[in-house]
Short mmCIF file of C-alpha atoms in Angstrom, two decimals:
data_model
loop_
_atom_site.label_atom_id
_atom_site.label_comp_id
_atom_site.label_asym_id
_atom_site.label_seq_id
_atom_site.Cartn_x
_atom_site.Cartn_y
_atom_site.Cartn_z
CA VAL A 1 100.21 131.28 91.87
CA GLY A 2 99.86 127.26 90.08
CA GLU A 3 100.89 126.77 86.71
CA LEU A 4 100.63 128.09 83.28
CA ILE A 5 98.13 126.22 80.90
CA ILE A 6 99.05 127.14 77.55
CA ARG A 7 96.72 125.87 74.75
CA GLU A 8 96.53 127.05 70.70
CA ASP A 9 93.52 129.47 71.58
CA ASP A 10 93.71 130.38 75.33
CA VAL A 11 96.34 130.39 77.76
CA TYR A 12 94.82 129.40 81.20
CA LEU A 13 96.95 130.78 84.56
CA THR A 14 95.96 128.62 87.66
CA PHE A 15 95.82 129.26 91.46
CA SER A 16 96.19 127.12 94.26
CA LYS A 17 95.40 127.46 98.15
CA GLU A 18 96.37 125.51 101.31
CA VAL A 19 93.93 123.79 102.25
CA GLU A 20 93.16 121.80 105.91
CA PHE A 21 93.52 117.59 104.95
CA SER A 22 91.73 115.56 108.03
CA ARG A 23 92.72 112.31 105.91
CA GLY A 24 94.00 108.85 107.82
CA ILE A 25 94.58 105.89 106.33
CA LYS A 26 97.87 105.88 103.71
CA ILE A 27 98.11 104.13 100.61
CA GLY A 28 101.81 103.21 98.97
CA VAL A 29 102.18 104.19 95.31
CA ASP A 30 104.81 102.88 93.29
CA SER A 31 105.34 104.58 89.88
CA ASN A 32 106.27 102.25 87.19
CA LEU A 33 106.75 103.21 83.68
CA LEU A 34 103.20 101.82 82.69
CA SER A 35 101.56 101.67 85.83
CA LEU A 36 100.75 103.29 89.19
CA ASP A 37 100.74 100.40 91.76
CA VAL A 38 98.72 101.19 94.83
CA TYR A 39 98.86 99.07 98.11
CA HIS A 40 95.60 100.36 99.93
CA PRO A 41 95.68 98.40 103.55
CA GLU A 42 91.86 97.68 103.00
CA ARG A 43 91.22 97.39 99.61
CA GLY A 44 94.71 95.24 98.51
CA TRP A 45 96.85 95.90 95.31
CA ILE A 46 95.34 97.91 92.56
CA LYS A 47 96.63 98.35 89.24
CA VAL A 48 96.37 102.34 87.43
CA ASP A 49 96.96 101.35 84.14
CA LEU A 50 98.98 104.01 82.15
CA SER A 51 99.45 102.42 78.53
CA GLU A 52 97.28 104.77 76.98
CA LEU A 53 99.28 108.01 78.24
CA HIS A 54 103.07 106.24 77.06
CA ARG A 55 100.51 105.60 73.56
CA ILE A 56 99.70 109.12 73.26
CA ALA A 57 103.29 110.43 73.88
CA GLU A 58 105.17 107.53 71.62
CA THR A 59 102.74 108.33 68.78
CA TYR A 60 103.72 112.27 68.79
CA ASP A 61 107.07 111.45 69.13
CA ARG A 62 107.49 109.39 66.28
CA ILE A 63 105.58 112.15 64.30
CA ILE A 64 107.52 114.86 65.41
CA ASP A 65 111.02 112.81 65.09
CA GLY A 66 109.54 111.78 61.47
CA LEU A 67 109.01 115.93 60.72
CA LYS A 68 112.67 116.62 62.40
CA SER A 69 114.38 114.07 59.60
CA ILE A 70 113.05 116.10 56.93
CA GLN A 71 113.30 119.57 58.06
CA ARG A 72 116.30 120.55 55.99
CA LYS A 73 114.03 120.64 52.81
CA ALA A 74 111.34 123.01 53.98
CA PRO A 75 112.48 124.15 57.65
CA LYS A 76 109.83 127.25 57.92
CA ARG A 77 107.14 124.83 56.89
CA ILE A 78 108.38 121.76 58.92
CA SER A 79 109.04 124.53 61.64
CA ARG A 80 105.59 125.42 62.18
CA LEU A 81 104.53 121.58 61.93
CA LEU A 82 106.90 120.95 64.77
CA GLN A 83 105.18 123.52 67.03
CA LYS A 84 101.68 122.57 65.84
CA TYR A 85 102.45 118.54 67.26
CA TYR A 86 104.77 119.53 70.25
CA ALA A 87 101.08 121.59 71.51
CA ARG A 88 99.59 118.70 70.58
CA ARG A 89 101.50 116.22 72.56
CA ARG A 90 101.31 118.56 75.49
CA ASN A 91 97.57 119.31 75.56
CA ARG A 92 96.89 115.71 75.14
CA ILE A 93 99.21 114.72 78.05
CA GLU A 94 97.75 117.57 80.27
CA ASP A 95 94.67 116.72 79.43
CA TYR A 96 95.21 112.68 80.34
CA LEU A 97 96.85 113.95 83.60
CA ASN A 98 94.36 115.75 84.61
CA THR A 99 91.55 113.16 84.33
CA LEU A 100 93.93 110.99 86.11
CA VAL A 101 94.44 112.62 89.20
CA VAL A 102 90.64 113.68 89.26
CA GLN A 103 89.85 110.19 88.87
CA LEU A 104 92.54 109.21 91.65
CA SER A 105 91.03 111.34 94.36
CA ARG A 106 87.88 110.05 93.84
CA GLU A 107 88.85 106.73 93.84
CA PHE A 108 90.78 106.86 97.32
CA PRO A 109 88.77 109.67 98.67
CA ASP A 110 90.10 109.36 102.33
CA ALA A 111 93.66 108.47 101.56
CA VAL A 112 96.88 109.89 102.35
CA PHE A 113 98.92 109.23 99.17
CA VAL A 114 102.65 107.93 99.76
CA PHE A 115 105.15 108.18 96.79
CA GLU A 116 108.90 107.73 96.28
CA ASP A 117 110.30 110.99 95.40
CA LEU A 118 112.04 109.81 92.42
CA ASN A 119 114.45 111.44 90.30
CA LYS A 120 114.01 110.21 86.71
CA PHE A 121 117.26 112.01 85.35
CA LYS A 122 119.39 109.99 87.97
CA MET A 123 118.24 106.44 86.41
CA PHE A 124 119.61 107.44 82.93
CA ASN A 125 122.38 106.06 83.52
CA GLY A 126 123.70 102.53 82.23
CA ASN A 127 120.27 101.94 80.84
CA SER A 128 119.91 101.49 76.55
CA ARG A 129 118.85 104.33 74.61
CA LYS A 130 115.80 103.17 74.17
CA PHE A 131 114.66 102.36 77.70
CA ASN A 132 116.04 106.28 78.13
CA ARG A 133 113.30 106.85 75.66
CA LYS A 134 110.39 105.00 77.72
CA LEU A 135 111.65 106.88 81.16
CA SER A 136 111.88 110.48 79.33
CA ARG A 137 108.23 109.93 79.00
CA SER A 138 107.51 108.91 82.23
CA THR A 139 104.96 111.80 84.35
CA TRP A 140 106.02 110.86 87.85
CA GLY A 141 106.77 114.21 88.96
CA LYS A 142 103.53 115.74 87.10
CA ILE A 143 100.92 113.53 88.69
CA VAL A 144 102.33 114.35 92.48
CA GLN A 145 102.37 118.03 91.85
CA LYS A 146 98.43 117.71 89.93
CA LEU A 147 97.66 115.82 92.58
CA SER A 148 99.13 117.66 95.89
CA TYR A 149 96.61 120.09 95.02
CA ARG A 150 93.34 117.47 95.73
CA VAL A 151 94.99 115.08 98.82
CA PRO A 152 97.56 115.37 101.23
CA ILE A 153 101.08 113.91 99.38
CA GLU A 154 104.13 112.20 101.38
CA LEU A 155 107.16 111.48 99.64
CA VAL A 156 109.56 108.82 100.71
CA ASN A 157 112.92 107.39 100.22
CA PRO A 158 112.84 105.10 96.91
CA ALA A 159 115.78 103.29 97.47
CA HIS A 160 115.35 99.34 97.65
CA THR A 161 111.52 99.35 97.45
CA SER A 162 111.56 97.04 95.03
CA SER A 163 114.21 94.49 95.83
CA THR A 164 113.83 94.44 100.15
CA CYS A 165 111.95 91.29 100.82
CA PRO A 166 109.10 92.48 103.73
CA LYS A 167 109.03 89.73 105.29
CA CYS A 168 113.19 89.12 105.94
CA GLY A 169 114.47 92.47 104.86
CA SER A 170 117.03 90.33 102.68
CA LYS A 171 117.78 91.47 99.08
CA LEU A 172 114.93 90.14 96.71
CA LYS A 173 116.51 88.37 93.21
CA SER A 174 114.53 88.45 89.63
CA ARG A 175 113.48 85.45 88.49
CA ASN A 176 110.98 84.42 85.50
CA GLY A 177 109.59 88.27 85.84
CA LEU A 178 108.77 87.76 90.14
CA VAL A 179 110.83 88.96 92.91
CA VAL A 180 112.13 85.87 95.28
CA CYS A 181 113.83 85.71 98.36
CA GLU A 182 115.87 82.66 99.88
CA CYS A 183 113.54 82.40 102.48
CA GLY A 184 110.49 81.61 100.69
CA PHE A 185 108.61 84.41 99.92
CA LYS A 186 108.06 85.32 96.29
CA ALA A 187 105.82 87.97 94.72
CA ASP A 188 105.32 90.28 91.79
CA ARG A 189 107.50 93.48 91.74
CA GLN A 190 105.05 95.86 91.20
CA PHE A 191 103.20 94.70 94.31
CA ILE A 192 106.61 94.70 96.35
CA GLY A 193 107.24 98.22 95.53
CA ALA A 194 103.87 99.67 96.48
CA PHE A 195 103.45 97.53 99.92
CA ASN A 196 106.94 98.73 100.47
CA VAL A 197 106.25 102.46 99.63
CA PHE A 198 103.18 102.13 102.26
CA VAL A 199 105.55 100.34 104.84
CA ARG A 200 107.69 103.34 104.51
CA GLY A 201 104.86 105.91 104.59
CA LEU A 202 103.89 104.21 108.25
CA GLY A 203 107.66 104.97 109.52
CA VAL A 204 108.50 101.98 109.43
CA ALA A 205 112.46 100.42 107.97
CA LEU A 206 112.39 97.98 105.44
CA SER A 207 114.39 95.49 107.53
CA GLY A 208 111.80 92.94 107.89
CA GLY A 209 110.49 91.66 111.00
CA GLU A 210 109.24 88.38 113.15
CA ALA A 211 105.93 86.92 112.12
CA ASN A 212 104.08 88.29 115.18
CA ASP A 213 105.28 91.51 114.22
CA LEU A 214 103.92 92.19 111.49
CA LEU A 215 100.84 94.27 111.04
CA SER A 216 97.45 92.20 109.87
CA ASN A 217 97.56 93.34 106.36
CA GLU A 218 101.37 92.72 105.62
CA PRO A 219 102.78 89.46 103.56
CA GLY A 220 104.04 87.01 106.04
CA GLY A 221 105.33 83.37 105.48
CA GLU A 222 101.83 81.98 104.39
CA LEU A 223 101.19 84.85 101.46
CA ARG A 224 100.77 82.86 98.51
CA LEU A 225 101.80 85.01 94.89
CA MET A 226 98.84 87.58 94.61
CA SER A 227 97.76 89.49 91.59
CA PRO A 228 95.86 92.93 91.28
CA LYS A 229 92.89 92.87 92.86
CA SER A 230 91.86 95.28 90.18
CA VAL A 231 92.76 97.31 87.15
CA VAL A 232 91.58 100.67 86.56
CA ARG A 233 92.18 102.92 83.42
CA VAL A 234 91.59 105.86 83.08
CA ASP A 235 88.29 107.40 81.08
CA LEU A 236 88.36 111.10 79.53
CA ASN A 237 84.37 110.79 79.08
CA GLU A 238 83.87 109.99 82.66
CA ARG A 239 84.36 111.19 86.55
CA MET A 240 85.58 108.06 87.75
CA PHE A 241 87.83 105.07 86.65
CA ALA A 242 86.95 102.22 84.27
CA HIS A 243 87.56 98.79 86.23
CA ALA A 244 88.36 95.71 84.51
CA PRO A 245 89.19 92.38 85.34
CA PRO A 246 92.76 91.87 86.36
#
């Protein structure tokens, strides 16, 4: 038995079934607040824009916060409105996530998805209240769960995936929106995260390596600063992602 989906007028009980997968190619996915950054060994870096998902959550959160602030004036009426908007928020997000995972599975039909084994509740410590509110809206666990019904999933240790130089293994430093290393390597943090998740999915330690030990598609000393090959957005009215220039 899978998850229970409750709508305003309907209740759906889903069922899951174990499926044998025969896919071989692995892709690394770096989960960020506003995007999923994918490293594909043949297609390069692809950014899946999740800003609309966060806009939906943020919009309903503002409505709900406003209702809570005046709940004492009309408790029963406001409670009914809160239930209504909580349900709408949940249903809009569920619709978006269901469409997202369908389009992800169609965009990468022959891939094993490698995700970080994230626990967002451990990330709340030491951050501002505003950042933690944004973090609370993240749906990484749900994305992985829903996607696992359609494609093979692997989870890897998330430690240092965005801060380890893939060329020499040193710790990267943030500078002007990029991450840089003393060895001269520099790149976008989200690309590095996706690439290192991919490498960890291959069973390779994030310790760097000599140039002749690198795979043909790994960043070497000659790598220029790169941008996503494409940016894709969830199209709620179509079967596939909407592609846009990076």
